[in-house]
Amino acid sequence: MKRAYNTRALKRQHGVTLVVALIMLVMITVFAVAMVRLSNTSMQVVGNMQVQRALEANAQAAVEEKISSPDMFYDAIDNKNQFASLNYVNVTVNATTVKIDKPVCVGKQDAYGYEIGSALTPQDNVFEVRATATDSLTGAAVELTQGVKIRMAAGTCV
């Protein structure tokens, strides 16, 4: 005995399958586009972090170059030479311009191991050095502050 199938119900089921497949395709496409945008954003964040780290390294290198000589601190105290007309000096490191502000004396203490109160007793002076590195291509900037302790003649840091 043959069974009679309802051909109309079968056709309706084929149409539902097509609609479900199209909805799934749209959902997968939206998900793929979202993932591409997310990965592009992640790449931008990583690129920005690389620029920031490079600027930090350049600023640190410029500060290290300048603080290696006590002349910078004596010039800052006396407002002479490199700080005679401006309160900053520009240094170029790896094609990055780094602006180093005039060091500021933030503390002093008589040096250990000397007779206290003597005019010849040196002082350990603490300076704060600020540097700003700016990327000429992107305009990104990083500010770095470093403390420096240097032994100088008594009375130089007021």
JSON list of N, CA and C in Angstrom, two decimals, residues 66-129:
[
{"chain": "A", "resi": 66, "resn": "LYS", "atom": "N", "xyz": [72.25, 64.10, 28.98]},
{"chain": "A", "resi": 66, "resn": "LYS", "atom": "CA", "xyz": [72.42, 65.42, 29.60]},
{"chain": "A", "resi": 66, "resn": "LYS", "atom": "C", "xyz": [72.87, 65.33, 31.06]},
{"chain": "A", "resi": 67, "resn": "ILE", "atom": "N", "xyz": [72.34, 64.39, 31.82]},
{"chain": "A", "resi": 67, "resn": "ILE", "atom": "CA", "xyz": [72.69, 64.34, 33.24]},
{"chain": "A", "resi": 67, "resn": "ILE", "atom": "C", "xyz": [74.05, 63.70, 33.48]},
{"chain": "A", "resi": 68, "resn": "SER", "atom": "N", "xyz": [74.67, 63.18, 32.44]},
{"chain": "A", "resi": 68, "resn": "SER", "atom": "CA", "xyz": [76.00, 62.58, 32.62]},
{"chain": "A", "resi": 68, "resn": "SER", "atom": "C", "xyz": [77.07, 63.63, 32.88]},
{"chain": "A", "resi": 69, "resn": "SER", "atom": "N", "xyz": [76.72, 64.90, 32.66]},
{"chain": "A", "resi": 69, "resn": "SER", "atom": "CA", "xyz": [77.66, 65.99, 32.93]},
{"chain": "A", "resi": 69, "resn": "SER", "atom": "C", "xyz": [77.10, 66.90, 34.01]},
{"chain": "A", "resi": 70, "resn": "PRO", "atom": "N", "xyz": [77.91, 67.23, 35.02]},
{"chain": "A", "resi": 70, "resn": "PRO", "atom": "CA", "xyz": [77.42, 68.14, 36.07]},
{"chain": "A", "resi": 70, "resn": "PRO", "atom": "C", "xyz": [77.20, 69.56, 35.56]},
{"chain": "A", "resi": 71, "resn": "ASP", "atom": "N", "xyz": [77.73, 69.87, 34.38]},
{"chain": "A", "resi": 71, "resn": "ASP", "atom": "CA", "xyz": [77.56, 71.21, 33.82]},
{"chain": "A", "resi": 71, "resn": "ASP", "atom": "C", "xyz": [76.09, 71.58, 33.68]},
{"chain": "A", "resi": 72, "resn": "MET", "atom": "N", "xyz": [75.24, 70.60, 33.37]},
{"chain": "A", "resi": 72, "resn": "MET", "atom": "CA", "xyz": [73.82, 70.88, 33.22]},
{"chain": "A", "resi": 72, "resn": "MET", "atom": "C", "xyz": [73.24, 71.45, 34.51]},
{"chain": "A", "resi": 73, "resn": "PHE", "atom": "N", "xyz": [73.66, 70.90, 35.64]},
{"chain": "A", "resi": 73, "resn": "PHE", "atom": "CA", "xyz": [73.13, 71.33, 36.93]},
{"chain": "A", "resi": 73, "resn": "PHE", "atom": "C", "xyz": [73.71, 72.67, 37.36]},
{"chain": "A", "resi": 74, "resn": "TYR", "atom": "N", "xyz": [75.02, 72.86, 37.12]},
{"chain": "A", "resi": 74, "resn": "TYR", "atom": "CA", "xyz": [75.62, 74.16, 37.43]},
{"chain": "A", "resi": 74, "resn": "TYR", "atom": "C", "xyz": [75.03, 75.26, 36.55]},
{"chain": "A", "resi": 75, "resn": "ASP", "atom": "N", "xyz": [74.79, 74.95, 35.26]},
{"chain": "A", "resi": 75, "resn": "ASP", "atom": "CA", "xyz": [74.16, 75.93, 34.36]},
{"chain": "A", "resi": 75, "resn": "ASP", "atom": "C", "xyz": [72.74, 76.26, 34.83]},
{"chain": "A", "resi": 76, "resn": "ALA", "atom": "N", "xyz": [72.03, 75.25, 35.32]},
{"chain": "A", "resi": 76, "resn": "ALA", "atom": "CA", "xyz": [70.65, 75.48, 35.79]},
{"chain": "A", "resi": 76, "resn": "ALA", "atom": "C", "xyz": [70.64, 76.36, 37.03]},
{"chain": "A", "resi": 77, "resn": "ILE", "atom": "N", "xyz": [71.59, 76.15, 37.93]},
{"chain": "A", "resi": 77, "resn": "ILE", "atom": "CA", "xyz": [71.64, 76.94, 39.16]},
{"chain": "A", "resi": 77, "resn": "ILE", "atom": "C", "xyz": [72.04, 78.38, 38.85]},
{"chain": "A", "resi": 78, "resn": "ASP", "atom": "N", "xyz": [73.02, 78.56, 37.95]},
{"chain": "A", "resi": 78, "resn": "ASP", "atom": "CA", "xyz": [73.54, 79.90, 37.65]},
{"chain": "A", "resi": 78, "resn": "ASP", "atom": "C", "xyz": [72.83, 80.59, 36.50]},
{"chain": "A", "resi": 79, "resn": "ASN", "atom": "N", "xyz": [71.87, 79.90, 35.83]},
{"chain": "A", "resi": 79, "resn": "ASN", "atom": "CA", "xyz": [71.21, 80.43, 34.63]},
{"chain": "A", "resi": 79, "resn": "ASN", "atom": "C", "xyz": [72.23, 80.88, 33.58]},
{"chain": "A", "resi": 80, "resn": "LYS", "atom": "N", "xyz": [73.18, 80.03, 33.30]},
{"chain": "A", "resi": 80, "resn": "LYS", "atom": "CA", "xyz": [74.25, 80.32, 32.34]},
{"chain": "A", "resi": 80, "resn": "LYS", "atom": "C", "xyz": [74.22, 79.31, 31.20]},
{"chain": "A", "resi": 81, "resn": "ASN", "atom": "N", "xyz": [75.05, 79.59, 30.21]},
{"chain": "A", "resi": 81, "resn": "ASN", "atom": "CA", "xyz": [75.29, 78.71, 29.06]},
{"chain": "A", "resi": 81, "resn": "ASN", "atom": "C", "xyz": [73.99, 78.19, 28.45]},
{"chain": "A", "resi": 82, "resn": "GLN", "atom": "N", "xyz": [73.72, 76.91, 28.61]},
{"chain": "A", "resi": 82, "resn": "GLN", "atom": "CA", "xyz": [72.55, 76.33, 27.93]},
{"chain": "A", "resi": 82, "resn": "GLN", "atom": "C", "xyz": [71.22, 76.84, 28.47]},
{"chain": "A", "resi": 83, "resn": "PHE", "atom": "N", "xyz": [71.19, 77.38, 29.68]},
{"chain": "A", "resi": 83, "resn": "PHE", "atom": "CA", "xyz": [69.95, 77.92, 30.25]},
{"chain": "A", "resi": 83, "resn": "PHE", "atom": "C", "xyz": [70.00, 79.44, 30.42]},
{"chain": "A", "resi": 84, "resn": "ALA", "atom": "N", "xyz": [70.89, 80.09, 29.69]},
{"chain": "A", "resi": 84, "resn": "ALA", "atom": "CA", "xyz": [71.04, 81.54, 29.81]},
{"chain": "A", "resi": 84, "resn": "ALA", "atom": "C", "xyz": [69.80, 82.27, 29.28]},
{"chain": "A", "resi": 85, "resn": "SER", "atom": "N", "xyz": [69.24, 81.80, 28.16]},
{"chain": "A", "resi": 85, "resn": "SER", "atom": "CA", "xyz": [68.10, 82.52, 27.58]},
{"chain": "A", "resi": 85, "resn": "SER", "atom": "C", "xyz": [66.80, 81.74, 27.64]},
{"chain": "A", "resi": 86, "resn": "LEU", "atom": "N", "xyz": [66.86, 80.43, 27.68]},
{"chain": "A", "resi": 86, "resn": "LEU", "atom": "CA", "xyz": [65.65, 79.60, 27.71]},
{"chain": "A", "resi": 86, "resn": "LEU", "atom": "C", "xyz": [65.68, 78.70, 28.94]},
{"chain": "A", "resi": 87, "resn": "ASN", "atom": "N", "xyz": [64.51, 78.28, 29.37]},
{"chain": "A", "resi": 87, "resn": "ASN", "atom": "CA", "xyz": [64.42, 77.36, 30.51]},
{"chain": "A", "resi": 87, "resn": "ASN", "atom": "C", "xyz": [64.35, 75.91, 30.06]},
{"chain": "A", "resi": 88, "resn": "TYR", "atom": "N", "xyz": [64.82, 75.64, 28.86]},
{"chain": "A", "resi": 88, "resn": "TYR", "atom": "CA", "xyz": [64.85, 74.26, 28.36]},
{"chain": "A", "resi": 88, "resn": "TYR", "atom": "C", "xyz": [65.95, 74.14, 27.31]},
{"chain": "A", "resi": 89, "resn": "VAL", "atom": "N", "xyz": [66.28, 72.92, 26.98]},
{"chain": "A", "resi": 89, "resn": "VAL", "atom": "CA", "xyz": [67.23, 72.62, 25.93]},
{"chain": "A", "resi": 89, "resn": "VAL", "atom": "C", "xyz": [66.65, 71.49, 25.08]},
{"chain": "A", "resi": 90, "resn": "ASN", "atom": "N", "xyz": [66.84, 71.57, 23.78]},
{"chain": "A", "resi": 90, "resn": "ASN", "atom": "CA", "xyz": [66.36, 70.52, 22.88]},
{"chain": "A", "resi": 90, "resn": "ASN", "atom": "C", "xyz": [67.50, 69.57, 22.53]},
{"chain": "A", "resi": 91, "resn": "VAL", "atom": "N", "xyz": [67.19, 68.29, 22.55]},
{"chain": "A", "resi": 91, "resn": "VAL", "atom": "CA", "xyz": [68.14, 67.25, 22.19]},
{"chain": "A", "resi": 91, "resn": "VAL", "atom": "C", "xyz": [67.47, 66.36, 21.16]},
{"chain": "A", "resi": 92, "resn": "THR", "atom": "N", "xyz": [68.21, 65.97, 20.13]},
{"chain": "A", "resi": 92, "resn": "THR", "atom": "CA", "xyz": [67.66, 65.07, 19.11]},
{"chain": "A", "resi": 92, "resn": "THR", "atom": "C", "xyz": [68.21, 63.67, 19.32]},
{"chain": "A", "resi": 93, "resn": "VAL", "atom": "N", "xyz": [67.30, 62.72, 19.46]},
{"chain": "A", "resi": 93, "resn": "VAL", "atom": "CA", "xyz": [67.67, 61.31, 19.63]},
{"chain": "A", "resi": 93, "resn": "VAL", "atom": "C", "xyz": [66.84, 60.50, 18.65]},
{"chain": "A", "resi": 94, "resn": "ASN", "atom": "N", "xyz": [67.51, 59.76, 17.77]},
{"chain": "A", "resi": 94, "resn": "ASN", "atom": "CA", "xyz": [66.82, 58.91, 16.79]},
{"chain": "A", "resi": 94, "resn": "ASN", "atom": "C", "xyz": [65.75, 59.69, 16.02]},
{"chain": "A", "resi": 95, "resn": "ALA", "atom": "N", "xyz": [66.09, 60.86, 15.55]},
{"chain": "A", "resi": 95, "resn": "ALA", "atom": "CA", "xyz": [65.20, 61.73, 14.77]},
{"chain": "A", "resi": 95, "resn": "ALA", "atom": "C", "xyz": [63.98, 62.19, 15.56]},
{"chain": "A", "resi": 96, "resn": "THR", "atom": "N", "xyz": [64.05, 62.12, 16.88]},
{"chain": "A", "resi": 96, "resn": "THR", "atom": "CA", "xyz": [62.99, 62.60, 17.75]},
{"chain": "A", "resi": 96, "resn": "THR", "atom": "C", "xyz": [63.53, 63.78, 18.56]},
{"chain": "A", "resi": 97, "resn": "THR", "atom": "N", "xyz": [62.80, 64.88, 18.56]},
{"chain": "A", "resi": 97, "resn": "THR", "atom": "CA", "xyz": [63.21, 66.03, 19.35]},
{"chain": "A", "resi": 97, "resn": "THR", "atom": "C", "xyz": [62.70, 65.87, 20.77]},
{"chain": "A", "resi": 98, "resn": "VAL", "atom": "N", "xyz": [63.62, 65.97, 21.71]},
{"chain": "A", "resi": 98, "resn": "VAL", "atom": "CA", "xyz": [63.29, 65.83, 23.13]},
{"chain": "A", "resi": 98, "resn": "VAL", "atom": "C", "xyz": [63.60, 67.17, 23.80]},
{"chain": "A", "resi": 99, "resn": "LYS", "atom": "N", "xyz": [62.58, 67.74, 24.43]},
{"chain": "A", "resi": 99, "resn": "LYS", "atom": "CA", "xyz": [62.73, 69.00, 25.15]},
{"chain": "A", "resi": 99, "resn": "LYS", "atom": "C", "xyz": [62.99, 68.68, 26.61]},
{"chain": "A", "resi": 100, "resn": "ILE", "atom": "N", "xyz": [64.15, 69.11, 27.12]},
{"chain": "A", "resi": 100, "resn": "ILE", "atom": "CA", "xyz": [64.50, 68.88, 28.52]},
{"chain": "A", "resi": 100, "resn": "ILE", "atom": "C", "xyz": [64.42, 70.21, 29.25]},
{"chain": "A", "resi": 101, "resn": "ASP", "atom": "N", "xyz": [63.53, 70.27, 30.24]},
{"chain": "A", "resi": 101, "resn": "ASP", "atom": "CA", "xyz": [63.38, 71.49, 31.03]},
{"chain": "A", "resi": 101, "resn": "ASP", "atom": "C", "xyz": [64.56, 71.67, 31.97]},
{"chain": "A", "resi": 102, "resn": "LYS", "atom": "N", "xyz": [64.77, 72.92, 32.37]},
{"chain": "A", "resi": 102, "resn": "LYS", "atom": "CA", "xyz": [65.85, 73.22, 33.31]},
{"chain": "A", "resi": 102, "resn": "LYS", "atom": "C", "xyz": [65.62, 72.43, 34.60]},
{"chain": "A", "resi": 103, "resn": "PRO", "atom": "N", "xyz": [66.65, 71.72, 35.08]},
{"chain": "A", "resi": 103, "resn": "PRO", "atom": "CA", "xyz": [66.49, 70.95, 36.31]},
{"chain": "A", "resi": 103, "resn": "PRO", "atom": "C", "xyz": [66.12, 71.85, 37.49]},
{"chain": "A", "resi": 104, "resn": "VAL", "atom": "N", "xyz": [65.28, 71.32, 38.36]},
{"chain": "A", "resi": 104, "resn": "VAL", "atom": "CA", "xyz": [64.82, 72.05, 39.53]},
{"chain": "A", "resi": 104, "resn": "VAL", "atom": "C", "xyz": [65.34, 71.34, 40.78]},
{"chain": "A", "resi": 105, "resn": "CYS", "atom": "N", "xyz": [66.00, 72.10, 41.65]},
{"chain": "A", "resi": 105, "resn": "CYS", "atom": "CA", "xyz": [66.50, 71.53, 42.90]},
{"chain": "A", "resi": 105, "resn": "CYS", "atom": "C", "xyz": [65.32, 71.35, 43.85]},
{"chain": "A", "resi": 106, "resn": "VAL", "atom": "N", "xyz": [65.07, 70.12, 44.27]},
{"chain": "A", "resi": 106, "resn": "VAL", "atom": "CA", "xyz": [63.92, 69.83, 45.13]},
{"chain": "A", "resi": 106, "resn": "VAL", "atom": "C", "xyz": [64.34, 69.42, 46.54]},
{"chain": "A", "resi": 107, "resn": "GLY", "atom": "N", "xyz": [65.64, 69.29, 46.78]},
{"chain": "A", "resi": 107, "resn": "GLY", "atom": "CA", "xyz": [66.09, 68.91, 48.11]},
{"chain": "A", "resi": 107, "resn": "GLY", "atom": "C", "xyz": [67.60, 68.91, 48.21]},
{"chain": "A", "resi": 108, "resn": "LYS", "atom": "N", "xyz": [68.06, 69.06, 49.44]},
{"chain": "A", "resi": 108, "resn": "LYS", "atom": "CA", "xyz": [69.51, 69.03, 49.69]},
{"chain": "A", "resi": 108, "resn": "LYS", "atom": "C", "xyz": [69.77, 68.45, 51.06]},
{"chain": "A", "resi": 109, "resn": "GLN", "atom": "N", "xyz": [70.96, 67.89, 51.21]},
{"chain": "A", "resi": 109, "resn": "GLN", "atom": "CA", "xyz": [71.33, 67.29, 52.48]},
{"chain": "A", "resi": 109, "resn": "GLN", "atom": "C", "xyz": [72.85, 67.29, 52.55]},
{"chain": "A", "resi": 110, "resn": "ASP", "atom": "N", "xyz": [73.39, 67.57, 53.75]},
{"chain": "A", "resi": 110, "resn": "ASP", "atom": "CA", "xyz": [74.84, 67.51, 53.90]},
{"chain": "A", "resi": 110, "resn": "ASP", "atom": "C", "xyz": [75.32, 66.10, 53.60]},
{"chain": "A", "resi": 111, "resn": "ALA", "atom": "N", "xyz": [76.44, 66.01, 52.88]},
{"chain": "A", "resi": 111, "resn": "ALA", "atom": "CA", "xyz": [76.97, 64.70, 52.51]},
{"chain": "A", "resi": 111, "resn": "ALA", "atom": "C", "xyz": [77.43, 63.94, 53.74]},
{"chain": "A", "resi": 112, "resn": "TYR", "atom": "N", "xyz": [77.23, 62.66, 53.74]},
{"chain": "A", "resi": 112, "resn": "TYR", "atom": "CA", "xyz": [77.59, 61.79, 54.86]},
{"chain": "A", "resi": 112, "resn": "TYR", "atom": "C", "xyz": [79.11, 61.63, 54.91]},
{"chain": "A", "resi": 113, "resn": "GLY", "atom": "N", "xyz": [79.66, 61.65, 56.12]},
{"chain": "A", "resi": 113, "resn": "GLY", "atom": "CA", "xyz": [81.09, 61.38, 56.29]},
{"chain": "A", "resi": 113, "resn": "GLY", "atom": "C", "xyz": [81.94, 62.63, 56.36]},
{"chain": "A", "resi": 114, "resn": "TYR", "atom": "N", "xyz": [81.33, 63.80, 56.36]},
{"chain": "A", "resi": 114, "resn": "TYR", "atom": "CA", "xyz": [82.08, 65.06, 56.44]},
{"chain": "A", "resi": 114, "resn": "TYR", "atom": "C", "xyz": [81.70, 65.77, 57.73]},
{"chain": "A", "resi": 115, "resn": "GLU", "atom": "N", "xyz": [82.53, 66.71, 58.14]},
{"chain": "A", "resi": 115, "resn": "GLU", "atom": "CA", "xyz": [82.23, 67.49, 59.34]},
{"chain": "A", "resi": 115, "resn": "GLU", "atom": "C", "xyz": [81.04, 68.39, 59.06]},
{"chain": "A", "resi": 116, "resn": "ILE", "atom": "N", "xyz": [79.98, 68.22, 59.82]},
{"chain": "A", "resi": 116, "resn": "ILE", "atom": "CA", "xyz": [78.75, 68.98, 59.58]},
{"chain": "A", "resi": 116, "resn": "ILE", "atom": "C", "xyz": [78.95, 70.43, 60.00]},
{"chain": "A", "resi": 117, "resn": "GLY", "atom": "N", "xyz": [78.44, 71.31, 59.17]},
{"chain": "A", "resi": 117, "resn": "GLY", "atom": "CA", "xyz": [78.51, 72.74, 59.46]},
{"chain": "A", "resi": 117, "resn": "GLY", "atom": "C", "xyz": [79.72, 73.43, 58.86]},
{"chain": "A", "resi": 118, "resn": "SER", "atom": "N", "xyz": [80.66, 72.69, 58.37]},
{"chain": "A", "resi": 118, "resn": "SER", "atom": "CA", "xyz": [81.84, 73.29, 57.75]},
{"chain": "A", "resi": 118, "resn": "SER", "atom": "C", "xyz": [81.47, 73.87, 56.40]},
{"chain": "A", "resi": 119, "resn": "ALA", "atom": "N", "xyz": [82.11, 74.94, 56.02]},
{"chain": "A", "resi": 119, "resn": "ALA", "atom": "CA", "xyz": [81.85, 75.57, 54.72]},
{"chain": "A", "resi": 119, "resn": "ALA", "atom": "C", "xyz": [82.30, 74.66, 53.58]},
{"chain": "A", "resi": 120, "resn": "LEU", "atom": "N", "xyz": [83.18, 73.74, 53.87]},
{"chain": "A", "resi": 120, "resn": "LEU", "atom": "CA", "xyz": [83.69, 72.84, 52.83]},
{"chain": "A", "resi": 120, "resn": "LEU", "atom": "C", "xyz": [82.90, 71.54, 52.73]},
{"chain": "A", "resi": 121, "resn": "THR", "atom": "N", "xyz": [81.89, 71.37, 53.57]},
{"chain": "A", "resi": 121, "resn": "THR", "atom": "CA", "xyz": [81.09, 70.15, 53.54]},
{"chain": "A", "resi": 121, "resn": "THR", "atom": "C", "xyz": [80.23, 70.15, 52.26]},
{"chain": "A", "resi": 122, "resn": "PRO", "atom": "N", "xyz": [80.43, 69.16, 51.41]},
{"chain": "A", "resi": 122, "resn": "PRO", "atom": "CA", "xyz": [79.60, 69.10, 50.20]},
{"chain": "A", "resi": 122, "resn": "PRO", "atom": "C", "xyz": [78.15, 68.71, 50.53]},
{"chain": "A", "resi": 123, "resn": "GLN", "atom": "N", "xyz": [77.28, 68.97, 49.59]},
{"chain": "A", "resi": 123, "resn": "GLN", "atom": "CA", "xyz": [75.87, 68.62, 49.76]},
{"chain": "A", "resi": 123, "resn": "GLN", "atom": "C", "xyz": [75.46, 67.61, 48.70]},
{"chain": "A", "resi": 124, "resn": "ASP", "atom": "N", "xyz": [74.56, 66.73, 49.10]},
{"chain": "A", "resi": 124, "resn": "ASP", "atom": "CA", "xyz": [73.91, 65.85, 48.14]},
{"chain": "A", "resi": 124, "resn": "ASP", "atom": "C", "xyz": [72.62, 66.55, 47.73]},
{"chain": "A", "resi": 125, "resn": "ASN", "atom": "N", "xyz": [72.58, 67.04, 46.51]},
{"chain": "A", "resi": 125, "resn": "ASN", "atom": "CA", "xyz": [71.43, 67.80, 46.00]},
{"chain": "A", "resi": 125, "resn": "ASN", "atom": "C", "xyz": [70.57, 66.88, 45.14]},
{"chain": "A", "resi": 126, "resn": "VAL", "atom": "N", "xyz": [69.26, 67.03, 45.29]},
{"chain": "A", "resi": 126, "resn": "VAL", "atom": "CA", "xyz": [68.32, 66.23, 44.51]},
{"chain": "A", "resi": 126, "resn": "VAL", "atom": "C", "xyz": [67.63, 67.16, 43.51]},
{"chain": "A", "resi": 127, "resn": "PHE", "atom": "N", "xyz": [67.74, 66.81, 42.24]},
{"chain": "A", "resi": 127, "resn": "PHE", "atom": "CA", "xyz": [67.14, 67.59, 41.17]},
{"chain": "A", "resi": 127, "resn": "PHE", "atom": "C", "xyz": [66.03, 66.77, 40.50]},
{"chain": "A", "resi": 128, "resn": "GLU", "atom": "N", "xyz": [65.05, 67.48, 39.99]},
{"chain": "A", "resi": 128, "resn": "GLU", "atom": "CA", "xyz": [64.00, 66.87, 39.20]},
{"chain": "A", "resi": 128, "resn": "GLU", "atom": "C", "xyz": [64.19, 67.32, 37.75]},
{"chain": "A", "resi": 129, "resn": "VAL", "atom": "N", "xyz": [64.29, 66.37, 36.85]},
{"chain": "A", "resi": 129, "resn": "VAL", "atom": "CA", "xyz": [64.51, 66.66, 35.44]},
{"chain": "A", "resi": 129, "resn": "VAL", "atom": "C", "xyz": [63.29, 66.17, 34.66]}
]
